[in-house]
Each structure stands twice: as structure tokens, then as C-alpha cells.
Amino acid sequence: SIAYNIPGTIEIGADFDKDSFLEAVDAVINRHESLRTVFRYNESGEVRQYILSKEELNFEIEYFDYSQLEDNEEKAGCYINEDAYLPFDLESGPLFRAVLFKIKEDRYVFYYNMHGIAADGESIEIFTREAMIFSEAFKNNVYKPLQDLKIQYKDFAHWQSERLENNKLKEHKEYWSNQLSGELPILDLPNQKERPKIKTFSGKLLGTNLTLDTTDKLKKFVSRSGGNLFMGLVTMWKVFLYKYTAQQDLIIGTPALGRDHSDLEGQIGPYINTIALRNKIDPNQSFVEFYNQVKDTVTKSYSFQMYPYERIVEDIKYPTNSGRNPIFDTVLVLQREEQILEEFKSSGIEKGTILELGIGKKYVDTIVAKYDLEIDFRLLSGCLWFNINYNTDLYQKDTIVNLMISFRNLIDYVMENVTDSINTIPDLISLQVEKV
């Protein structure tokens, strides 16, 4: 599915040596078998991973010099958006495409596109870091700047399969079976269009931010309460969903890195797993009490993060619904590292402007939605920014804009009234009114 393409861009400035960089990308591909992987049927008709040699892979980086064109950025953007969601051939490969654009004499844009069957978000960071290390090394005639990898993805996959087959993850299986027992809630937000019978991936992205003052209050609250920012955001999002739907039993998904061993930290591959966080809200609880409940759920759930999501779906015999994602329809993500970006100190952003395409999508403005709603938080220059990626076959833009305003104002309200019961939080129509 094109929904699992991972397109992105890296801007490269002065002191860039093109030939060294192209050689460096080749070195990273040679280093990681996942980037030389294809999937084919064996003689028994079963799908298997096959690792190609560099020669068999036939991978090339295209190069375009647009530095003499007035519309250079637009031209690069058109190419990128045409390519971003073209399908990959999983049997023939490669499962990685790349183009280097020369925008000016001292400015390049490197565009990459990987398929999620062979890589994940952490893999992109590893790829970028290693490409820059190799590039700098080759420019200085150093030809082994990194130690050889101890293992490859196939070693991890074999190890994981053995543990599952030998019942060594029995405790993990039991935890998830208990967490997801009984009838699972189905989240239907107000103002949805009629759900398509077959799941679609048509998406759009909007972004906005909390004020620095609200961000600081939220940070201080989770610090005082013995948790972290992620736990606070999960609690806030669940309270918001309750106020929006009146549903007390709520499940959201969230990614887990799946790299709990040091040998996996520098690996390119699809290690990421998705875990389901389930909580039941008692409206008479205070926000603090519910936060402590969520904190406990998050801590326990992440301790069982190595059990594959697809196995959980099989274990609980989740009924097939071709129009929905299994178990949950909304996902929350918090990016791990804060970025310092001067452009996000402007007054327009400080006031909480809602921007098309949010942040982090320069050049790539074609959007797909893997879930009904995905909310993605990141810290930028001390301020919490969040993007909402939504399925346009389910929601109108106005619905999402109102949702974002309500959510932002709910956080402001709760941070001033953390000991009040959840049922005293104002209704969402009141929260949609923008503060002056």
C-alpha cells in the first residue's frame, strides 16, 4: 500500500561534496541488508525475504541540476510530490528511491522514499546520520568511519519468531489479551461523513501550537506528578475524546520503537511496533486521578512492547472490518527530541495559527492518512506543536479546525483546574471559542 511509503527531504548547505555524498549513500545501502531486500514467493508459495547484492539491486540516485532555473524549488516540489506515493515493486525492488536536486550553488535537496516494510521513522534518522558520516569521511579519504554491524534485521526477525513459537512471550500475550478483553469500543467522532466500506487513505494535515505558557504549565504538571510529557498528552487526548463522544472506554494507538537492545540502536529496519493504550474514564475523577491511571497503563504497556501488534489482532480474534483499522482508529505520537527553530518564534505562530501541512512537510505536500486521526506532537523552541493528519473521506476541514481549537483550549482550562472533576470541564462548543 502506498500508505506505507515514507517520503522525506534533507536540505544540505555549504561545504557539500556531491560525489562523496553519492558514494556515502551507496555505502549505507551496502551496510544495511534491509535496503537491499525484496519479498518473493518461494517454491512452496510462501512469501520470504530475499537479500540482493549491490549489483542485483541496480540502485541509482537520480541527479537534477535546477540551479539555473527561476522556479527551481517548485520544479523539485513537483517531482517529489509525483513520486511520493508511487507504489514500490516489493518483488523486484529496490524498496528505496532517492534523488539529489541542486537548487543553488551552495544548496542541495536530497529526496528519499522508503517503504515501511523495510524501514521505519528511526531508520530514516539512522540513514541520514550514517550518510553524513560516510560523506565527510570519504571527502577526507577515510574509508571505514563506522564499525561493522553485529547483526542484520533478519537476525532479529529469526530471534523474534523463535520466541513467539517457543512461547517465550507468554506473559506478553496474556497482558494484551487481558487489556483487550471483552467488547472493544469503537470510536466515532461527531460530524463524520458516512464511513466507506473499504478503508481509504485520503489525507490532509493541519498544524498548530500551544502557547509557551501552556507548554510550561504542562511540563511542570507532569514533572510534579512523577511522569513525562507523553503521559500527560495521552491523558489530555483521552479526556478530550471523552468530552467529544461521551464514551468512557477509550483505546488509542501509539508507536513503540521496538529497539530495547543496544545492538538494535543502529539498525535500519521495520522494528517499530504499535501498542494499544486502553483506559476507562470515570467522569467524577479529577484530571490528576485519571492522569495517574494513564501513567500506570503507559508504563505497563511499554514493558510489553515487543509483542507484535499483528499477533495481538490474531490472538483476540478481532472481527474483520474492511473500513477500519483493527482495535483503534486514532493514534498519538510524541517526537522524542526537541528542535530549536528560529522561525517558530514568530508572533503568528505564538498566537496559535492553524497552518495547512503543519510542520515538517516541506516539498512533500501529498498527504495520506493511515488512521482516521493521527495527532503528532513535537517540541519546537520550547513550544509544543501538534499536527493532525485526518482522513478526508471521514472529516471536513472545518470539523478538524474546530477540534484543534477545542483541544488547545481544553489544555489551557485543565492546566488551571487539574484537581477538578472531569465532568466539570466545559462542553466543547464553549471550548471552540478562540481566546483573544
Short mmCIF file of C-alpha atoms in Angstrom, two decimals:
data_model
loop_
_atom_site.label_atom_id
_atom_site.label_comp_id
_atom_site.label_asym_id
_atom_site.label_seq_id
_atom_site.Cartn_x
_atom_site.Cartn_y
_atom_site.Cartn_z
CA SER A 1 0.00 0.00 0.00
CA ILE A 2 1.20 3.49 -0.83
CA ALA A 3 0.05 4.48 2.67
CA TYR A 4 3.28 2.89 3.92
CA ASN A 5 5.60 4.95 1.73
CA ILE A 6 7.93 7.11 3.84
CA PRO A 7 8.93 10.13 1.74
CA GLY A 8 11.05 12.98 3.05
CA THR A 9 13.70 15.56 2.24
CA ILE A 10 17.01 16.70 3.71
CA GLU A 11 18.36 20.16 2.89
CA ILE A 12 22.13 20.36 2.56
CA GLY A 13 24.00 23.65 2.58
CA ALA A 14 27.54 24.84 2.02
CA ASP A 15 30.68 22.69 2.08
CA PHE A 16 28.90 19.86 0.30
CA ASP A 17 30.77 17.41 -1.91
CA LYS A 18 28.29 15.76 -4.29
CA ASP A 19 30.46 12.80 -5.31
CA SER A 20 31.34 11.94 -1.70
CA PHE A 21 27.66 12.09 -0.74
CA LEU A 22 26.55 9.81 -3.58
CA GLU A 23 29.28 7.35 -2.62
CA ALA A 24 28.14 7.60 1.02
CA VAL A 25 24.55 6.65 0.16
CA ASP A 26 25.89 3.57 -1.64
CA ALA A 27 27.90 2.71 1.47
CA VAL A 28 24.82 2.89 3.72
CA ILE A 29 22.86 0.64 1.33
CA ASN A 30 25.72 -1.88 1.33
CA ARG A 31 25.84 -1.73 5.13
CA HIS A 32 22.14 -2.48 5.76
CA GLU A 33 20.53 -5.57 4.23
CA SER A 34 17.05 -4.12 4.76
CA LEU A 35 17.76 -1.59 1.99
CA ARG A 36 18.64 -4.47 -0.36
CA THR A 37 15.60 -6.56 0.50
CA VAL A 38 12.79 -7.81 -1.74
CA PHE A 39 9.88 -10.15 -0.98
CA ARG A 40 9.10 -13.10 -3.23
CA TYR A 41 7.24 -16.40 -3.16
CA ASN A 42 9.36 -19.48 -2.60
CA GLU A 43 8.71 -22.87 -4.21
CA SER A 44 6.08 -23.66 -1.56
CA GLY A 45 4.13 -20.48 -2.32
CA GLU A 46 5.18 -18.74 0.91
CA VAL A 47 6.42 -15.14 0.97
CA ARG A 48 10.06 -14.86 2.02
CA GLN A 49 12.64 -12.11 2.37
CA TYR A 50 15.43 -12.14 -0.21
CA ILE A 51 18.56 -10.01 0.15
CA LEU A 52 20.08 -8.81 -3.11
CA SER A 53 23.68 -7.93 -3.84
CA LYS A 54 24.50 -4.36 -4.82
CA GLU A 55 24.72 -5.46 -8.45
CA GLU A 56 21.37 -7.29 -8.35
CA LEU A 57 19.69 -4.34 -6.66
CA ASN A 58 20.57 -1.94 -9.51
CA PHE A 59 20.01 1.12 -7.31
CA GLU A 60 20.84 4.58 -8.66
CA ILE A 61 20.37 8.08 -7.28
CA GLU A 62 18.98 10.46 -9.88
CA TYR A 63 20.56 13.91 -10.04
CA PHE A 64 18.94 17.12 -11.30
CA ASP A 65 20.67 20.49 -11.51
CA TYR A 66 17.98 23.16 -11.21
CA SER A 67 20.33 25.88 -10.01
CA GLN A 68 19.90 27.99 -13.16
CA LEU A 69 16.10 27.87 -13.11
CA GLU A 70 13.96 30.59 -11.54
CA ASP A 71 11.29 28.09 -10.45
CA ASN A 72 13.83 25.60 -9.07
CA GLU A 73 12.05 24.86 -5.78
CA GLU A 74 8.67 24.49 -7.48
CA LYS A 75 10.17 22.13 -10.05
CA ALA A 76 11.78 19.98 -7.33
CA GLY A 77 8.50 20.02 -5.39
CA CYS A 78 6.51 18.82 -8.42
CA TYR A 79 8.89 15.90 -8.94
CA ILE A 80 8.81 14.94 -5.26
CA ASN A 81 5.01 15.02 -5.00
CA GLU A 82 4.59 12.97 -8.16
CA ASP A 83 6.96 10.34 -6.76
CA ALA A 84 5.99 10.41 -3.06
CA TYR A 85 3.12 7.97 -3.35
CA LEU A 86 4.01 5.93 -6.38
CA PRO A 87 3.90 2.24 -5.39
CA PHE A 88 7.03 0.14 -4.86
CA ASP A 89 7.53 -3.24 -6.54
CA LEU A 90 8.10 -5.47 -3.49
CA GLU A 91 9.25 -8.41 -5.64
CA SER A 92 11.79 -6.62 -7.80
CA GLY A 93 12.84 -3.71 -5.61
CA PRO A 94 14.56 -1.57 -4.68
CA LEU A 95 12.34 -0.53 -1.77
CA PHE A 96 14.18 2.78 -1.60
CA ARG A 97 14.20 5.67 -4.10
CA ALA A 98 16.39 8.78 -3.95
CA VAL A 99 17.03 11.96 -5.91
CA LEU A 100 19.55 14.76 -5.36
CA PHE A 101 18.46 18.22 -6.52
CA LYS A 102 20.88 21.12 -6.90
CA ILE A 103 18.83 24.22 -6.04
CA LYS A 104 21.66 26.78 -5.87
CA GLU A 105 25.44 26.64 -5.99
CA ASP A 106 25.55 26.20 -2.22
CA ARG A 107 22.22 24.45 -1.64
CA TYR A 108 21.01 20.92 -2.37
CA VAL A 109 17.87 18.96 -1.51
CA PHE A 110 18.15 15.20 -1.03
CA TYR A 111 14.81 13.45 -1.51
CA TYR A 112 14.32 9.90 -0.28
CA ASN A 113 11.40 7.49 -0.25
CA MET A 114 11.41 4.18 1.63
CA HIS A 115 8.69 1.60 2.02
CA GLY A 116 7.58 0.85 5.60
CA ILE A 117 8.02 -2.89 5.07
CA ALA A 118 11.80 -2.34 5.09
CA ALA A 119 12.26 0.71 7.32
CA ASP A 120 10.67 2.92 9.99
CA GLY A 121 11.00 6.51 11.22
CA GLU A 122 14.04 5.71 13.37
CA SER A 123 15.63 4.09 10.30
CA ILE A 124 15.37 7.42 8.45
CA GLU A 125 17.35 9.13 11.21
CA ILE A 126 19.97 6.35 11.13
CA PHE A 127 20.21 6.55 7.35
CA THR A 128 20.66 10.34 7.42
CA ARG A 129 23.26 10.24 10.19
CA GLU A 130 25.32 7.49 8.56
CA ALA A 131 25.15 9.09 5.10
CA MET A 132 26.61 12.29 6.53
CA ILE A 133 29.32 10.39 8.45
CA PHE A 134 30.36 8.44 5.36
CA SER A 135 30.21 11.55 3.17
CA GLU A 136 32.52 13.53 5.44
CA ALA A 137 34.86 10.54 5.77
CA PHE A 138 35.10 9.92 2.01
CA LYS A 139 35.75 13.61 1.41
CA ASN A 140 38.76 13.25 3.74
CA ASN A 141 39.87 9.88 2.28
CA VAL A 142 38.80 7.89 5.34
CA TYR A 143 37.16 4.66 4.18
CA LYS A 144 35.90 2.94 7.35
CA PRO A 145 34.39 5.54 9.68
CA LEU A 146 31.89 3.10 11.26
CA GLN A 147 32.29 -0.32 12.86
CA ASP A 148 30.62 -3.26 11.13
CA LEU A 149 27.09 -4.08 12.29
CA LYS A 150 26.89 -7.02 14.67
CA ILE A 151 23.56 -8.23 13.29
CA GLN A 152 21.11 -7.53 10.48
CA TYR A 153 17.32 -7.33 10.51
CA LYS A 154 16.94 -10.98 9.51
CA ASP A 155 18.74 -11.98 12.72
CA PHE A 156 16.25 -10.03 14.80
CA ALA A 157 13.29 -11.45 12.83
CA HIS A 158 14.58 -15.00 13.37
CA TRP A 159 15.08 -14.37 17.10
CA GLN A 160 11.60 -12.86 17.46
CA SER A 161 9.95 -15.75 15.54
CA GLU A 162 11.69 -18.30 17.74
CA ARG A 163 10.49 -16.57 20.91
CA LEU A 164 6.91 -16.50 19.63
CA GLU A 165 6.97 -20.14 18.53
CA ASN A 166 8.55 -21.34 21.78
CA ASN A 167 6.03 -19.43 23.91
CA LYS A 168 8.74 -17.29 25.48
CA LEU A 169 6.44 -14.27 25.18
CA LYS A 170 3.57 -15.94 27.02
CA GLU A 171 3.45 -13.20 29.68
CA HIS A 172 3.28 -10.55 26.93
CA LYS A 173 0.45 -12.39 25.19
CA GLU A 174 -1.51 -12.70 28.44
CA TYR A 175 -1.09 -9.00 29.23
CA TRP A 176 -2.53 -7.88 25.90
CA SER A 177 -5.30 -10.49 25.99
CA ASN A 178 -6.37 -9.12 29.39
CA GLN A 179 -6.05 -5.48 28.36
CA LEU A 180 -8.15 -6.00 25.25
CA SER A 181 -10.69 -8.48 26.59
CA GLY A 182 -14.43 -8.11 26.23
CA GLU A 183 -16.19 -5.89 23.74
CA LEU A 184 -13.80 -3.29 22.36
CA PRO A 185 -15.04 0.29 21.98
CA ILE A 186 -15.47 1.77 18.51
CA LEU A 187 -14.64 5.47 18.34
CA ASP A 188 -16.98 7.53 16.17
CA LEU A 189 -16.48 11.26 16.46
CA PRO A 190 -19.35 13.66 15.72
CA ASN A 191 -19.67 15.21 12.25
CA GLN A 192 -18.21 12.23 10.44
CA LYS A 193 -19.20 11.54 6.87
CA GLU A 194 -20.54 8.09 6.11
CA ARG A 195 -17.64 5.66 6.55
CA PRO A 196 -16.53 3.98 3.30
CA LYS A 197 -16.99 0.21 3.29
CA ILE A 198 -13.35 -0.23 2.24
CA LYS A 199 -10.71 1.66 4.23
CA THR A 200 -9.28 4.62 2.35
CA PHE A 201 -6.08 6.62 2.89
CA SER A 202 -7.02 10.06 1.54
CA GLY A 203 -5.50 12.56 3.92
CA LYS A 204 -4.79 16.16 4.83
CA LEU A 205 -2.61 17.71 7.52
CA LEU A 206 -3.21 20.74 9.72
CA GLY A 207 -0.91 22.04 12.43
CA THR A 208 -0.99 24.48 15.33
CA ASN A 209 0.72 25.03 18.67
CA LEU A 210 0.18 25.61 22.35
CA THR A 211 1.50 28.82 23.84
CA LEU A 212 4.83 28.78 25.65
CA ASP A 213 2.96 29.48 28.90
CA THR A 214 0.64 26.46 28.48
CA THR A 215 3.55 24.26 27.40
CA ASP A 216 5.48 25.22 30.53
CA LYS A 217 2.46 24.50 32.76
CA LEU A 218 2.03 21.06 31.20
CA LYS A 219 5.74 20.27 31.61
CA LYS A 220 5.65 21.34 35.27
CA PHE A 221 2.49 19.33 35.93
CA VAL A 222 3.94 16.03 34.64
CA SER A 223 7.21 16.68 36.44
CA ARG A 224 5.38 17.24 39.76
CA SER A 225 3.17 14.21 39.15
CA GLY A 226 6.02 11.78 38.55
CA GLY A 227 5.60 11.11 34.86
CA ASN A 228 6.55 12.51 31.48
CA LEU A 229 5.14 14.70 28.75
CA PHE A 230 3.90 11.75 26.69
CA MET A 231 1.77 10.51 29.61
CA GLY A 232 0.31 13.99 30.07
CA LEU A 233 -0.59 14.26 26.38
CA VAL A 234 -2.20 10.81 26.28
CA THR A 235 -4.31 11.74 29.32
CA MET A 236 -5.31 15.07 27.78
CA TRP A 237 -6.23 13.48 24.42
CA LYS A 238 -8.36 10.81 26.14
CA VAL A 239 -10.17 13.41 28.23
CA PHE A 240 -10.79 15.35 25.04
CA LEU A 241 -12.17 12.28 23.23
CA TYR A 242 -14.45 11.60 26.18
CA LYS A 243 -15.80 15.16 26.09
CA TYR A 244 -16.26 14.84 22.33
CA THR A 245 -18.03 11.45 22.31
CA ALA A 246 -19.19 10.73 25.91
CA GLN A 247 -17.50 7.32 25.51
CA GLN A 248 -15.83 6.25 28.74
CA ASP A 249 -13.93 3.22 27.36
CA LEU A 250 -11.22 4.54 25.04
CA ILE A 251 -8.36 2.94 23.10
CA ILE A 252 -5.71 4.87 21.21
CA GLY A 253 -2.66 3.55 19.39
CA THR A 254 0.89 4.77 19.74
CA PRO A 255 4.20 3.66 18.22
CA ALA A 256 6.90 1.89 20.25
CA LEU A 257 10.46 1.90 18.91
CA GLY A 258 10.93 -1.83 19.46
CA ARG A 259 14.68 -1.34 19.95
CA ASP A 260 15.21 -2.38 23.56
CA HIS A 261 18.66 -3.90 22.94
CA SER A 262 21.84 -1.92 22.22
CA ASP A 263 22.55 -3.96 19.06
CA LEU A 264 19.32 -2.66 17.53
CA GLU A 265 20.02 1.04 18.02
CA GLY A 266 21.93 1.50 14.77
CA GLN A 267 19.82 -0.81 12.62
CA ILE A 268 17.74 0.13 9.59
CA GLY A 269 14.60 -1.99 9.50
CA PRO A 270 10.89 -2.09 10.47
CA TYR A 271 11.47 -2.51 14.21
CA ILE A 272 8.68 -0.14 15.20
CA ASN A 273 5.65 -1.74 16.81
CA THR A 274 2.25 -0.23 17.60
CA ILE A 275 0.70 -0.65 21.03
CA ALA A 276 -2.87 -0.07 22.19
CA LEU A 277 -3.46 2.08 25.28
CA ARG A 278 -6.85 1.37 26.87
CA ASN A 279 -8.39 3.29 29.76
CA LYS A 280 -11.85 3.77 31.22
CA ILE A 281 -12.76 7.26 32.37
CA ASP A 282 -14.83 7.88 35.46
CA PRO A 283 -16.23 11.41 34.89
CA ASN A 284 -16.19 12.00 38.65
CA GLN A 285 -12.41 11.55 38.72
CA SER A 286 -10.20 14.59 38.77
CA PHE A 287 -7.76 15.08 35.92
CA VAL A 288 -4.91 14.24 38.34
CA GLU A 289 -6.53 10.93 39.30
CA PHE A 290 -7.08 9.96 35.68
CA TYR A 291 -3.51 11.01 34.83
CA ASN A 292 -2.20 8.55 37.45
CA GLN A 293 -4.30 5.80 35.91
CA VAL A 294 -2.97 6.54 32.40
CA LYS A 295 0.58 6.76 33.75
CA ASP A 296 0.27 3.23 35.08
CA THR A 297 -1.20 1.95 31.78
CA VAL A 298 1.57 3.54 29.71
CA THR A 299 4.33 2.16 31.96
CA LYS A 300 2.95 -1.39 31.88
CA SER A 301 2.10 -1.37 28.17
CA TYR A 302 5.57 -0.24 27.12
CA SER A 303 7.11 -3.05 29.18
CA PHE A 304 5.31 -5.45 26.81
CA GLN A 305 6.07 -3.51 23.63
CA MET A 306 7.98 -6.34 21.92
CA TYR A 307 4.84 -8.42 21.34
CA PRO A 308 3.82 -7.75 17.70
CA TYR A 309 0.62 -5.79 17.10
CA GLU A 310 -0.43 -8.15 14.30
CA ARG A 311 -0.21 -11.08 16.74
CA ILE A 312 -2.44 -9.22 19.21
CA VAL A 313 -5.05 -8.77 16.47
CA GLU A 314 -4.91 -12.53 15.80
CA ASP A 315 -4.94 -13.51 19.49
CA ILE A 316 -8.04 -11.51 20.41
CA LYS A 317 -9.75 -12.62 17.18
CA TYR A 318 -10.59 -9.05 16.26
CA PRO A 319 -13.50 -9.11 13.79
CA THR A 320 -12.56 -8.17 10.24
CA ASN A 321 -13.82 -4.74 9.21
CA SER A 322 -12.52 -3.60 5.86
CA GLY A 323 -13.43 0.01 6.63
CA ARG A 324 -11.48 0.35 9.89
CA ASN A 325 -8.07 -0.07 11.40
CA PRO A 326 -8.03 -3.01 13.85
CA ILE A 327 -8.51 -2.17 17.59
CA PHE A 328 -8.12 1.64 17.37
CA ASP A 329 -8.87 4.46 14.93
CA THR A 330 -6.80 7.26 16.42
CA VAL A 331 -3.04 7.39 17.08
CA LEU A 332 -0.94 9.74 19.22
CA VAL A 333 2.78 10.37 18.66
CA LEU A 334 5.31 12.48 20.56
CA GLN A 335 8.58 13.09 18.73
CA ARG A 336 11.49 12.31 21.03
CA GLU A 337 13.81 15.25 20.53
CA GLU A 338 13.20 18.96 20.84
CA GLN A 339 14.25 21.13 17.91
CA ILE A 340 15.37 24.74 18.08
CA LEU A 341 13.92 26.57 15.11
CA GLU A 342 14.06 30.35 14.92
CA GLU A 343 11.10 30.62 12.51
CA PHE A 344 8.76 29.23 15.18
CA LYS A 345 9.34 32.21 17.45
CA SER A 346 7.31 34.49 15.16
CA SER A 347 4.24 36.15 16.61
CA GLY A 348 1.92 34.47 14.10
CA ILE A 349 2.87 31.06 15.37
CA GLU A 350 2.82 32.21 19.00
CA LYS A 351 -0.89 33.07 18.65
CA GLY A 352 -1.74 29.54 17.55
CA THR A 353 -2.28 29.97 13.83
CA ILE A 354 -3.62 26.82 12.16
CA LEU A 355 -1.41 26.03 9.19
CA GLU A 356 -2.01 23.83 6.17
CA LEU A 357 0.52 20.98 6.04
CA GLY A 358 1.58 21.70 9.63
CA ILE A 359 5.31 21.47 10.21
CA GLY A 360 7.89 19.09 8.77
CA LYS A 361 6.38 18.56 5.32
CA LYS A 362 8.36 20.93 3.12
CA TYR A 363 8.23 19.80 -0.54
CA VAL A 364 6.07 16.77 0.32
CA ASP A 365 2.53 18.15 0.31
CA THR A 366 0.74 14.99 -0.83
CA ILE A 367 -0.72 13.51 2.37
CA VAL A 368 -2.08 10.05 3.14
CA ALA A 369 -3.89 9.06 6.33
CA LYS A 370 -3.22 5.59 7.73
CA TYR A 371 -5.76 6.21 10.51
CA ASP A 372 -8.96 8.20 10.98
CA LEU A 373 -7.00 10.72 13.07
CA GLU A 374 -3.32 10.89 13.98
CA ILE A 375 -2.09 13.60 16.32
CA ASP A 376 1.66 14.21 16.24
CA PHE A 377 3.33 16.37 18.92
CA ARG A 378 6.82 17.86 18.86
CA LEU A 379 8.68 20.49 20.87
CA LEU A 380 9.93 23.38 18.77
CA SER A 381 11.91 26.10 20.52
CA GLY A 382 10.27 25.23 23.85
CA CYS A 383 6.74 25.27 22.44
CA LEU A 384 4.51 22.23 21.86
CA TRP A 385 3.39 21.96 18.25
CA PHE A 386 0.89 19.40 17.06
CA ASN A 387 -0.14 18.23 13.61
CA ILE A 388 -3.41 16.41 12.97
CA ASN A 389 -3.42 14.07 9.99
CA TYR A 390 -7.02 13.20 9.15
CA ASN A 391 -8.89 11.08 6.63
CA THR A 392 -10.74 13.40 4.24
CA ASP A 393 -13.28 10.68 3.39
CA LEU A 394 -14.45 10.93 7.01
CA TYR A 395 -13.94 14.56 8.07
CA GLN A 396 -14.39 18.03 6.66
CA LYS A 397 -11.62 20.56 7.24
CA ASP A 398 -13.93 22.76 9.37
CA THR A 399 -14.58 19.83 11.72
CA ILE A 400 -10.85 19.34 12.30
CA VAL A 401 -10.19 23.07 12.74
CA ASN A 402 -12.89 23.23 15.45
CA LEU A 403 -11.47 20.10 17.03
CA MET A 404 -7.99 21.63 17.19
CA ILE A 405 -9.24 24.89 18.72
CA SER A 406 -11.28 22.96 21.29
CA PHE A 407 -8.36 20.72 22.19
CA ARG A 408 -5.98 23.63 22.58
CA ASN A 409 -8.42 25.48 24.83
CA LEU A 410 -9.17 22.31 26.82
CA ILE A 411 -5.47 22.01 27.68
CA ASP A 412 -5.44 25.67 28.79
CA TYR A 413 -8.50 25.07 31.00
CA VAL A 414 -7.31 21.79 32.53
CA MET A 415 -3.88 23.18 33.41
CA GLU A 416 -5.65 25.77 35.57
CA ASN A 417 -8.03 23.22 37.13
CA VAL A 418 -6.17 19.91 37.46
CA THR A 419 -7.91 18.88 40.71
CA ASP A 420 -11.45 19.46 39.40
CA SER A 421 -13.53 16.51 38.25
CA ILE A 422 -13.56 15.72 34.52
CA ASN A 423 -17.32 16.23 34.27
CA THR A 424 -16.89 19.93 35.22
CA ILE A 425 -14.78 20.68 32.13
CA PRO A 426 -16.80 22.96 29.82
CA ASP A 427 -18.52 21.45 26.79
CA LEU A 428 -16.60 21.52 23.52
CA ILE A 429 -18.77 24.15 21.86
CA SER A 430 -17.67 26.55 24.61
CA LEU A 431 -14.07 25.44 24.12
CA GLN A 432 -14.24 26.18 20.37
CA VAL A 433 -14.41 29.91 21.09
CA GLU A 434 -10.96 31.36 20.46
CA LYS A 435 -9.37 33.37 23.25
CA VAL A 436 -8.50 36.95 22.43
#
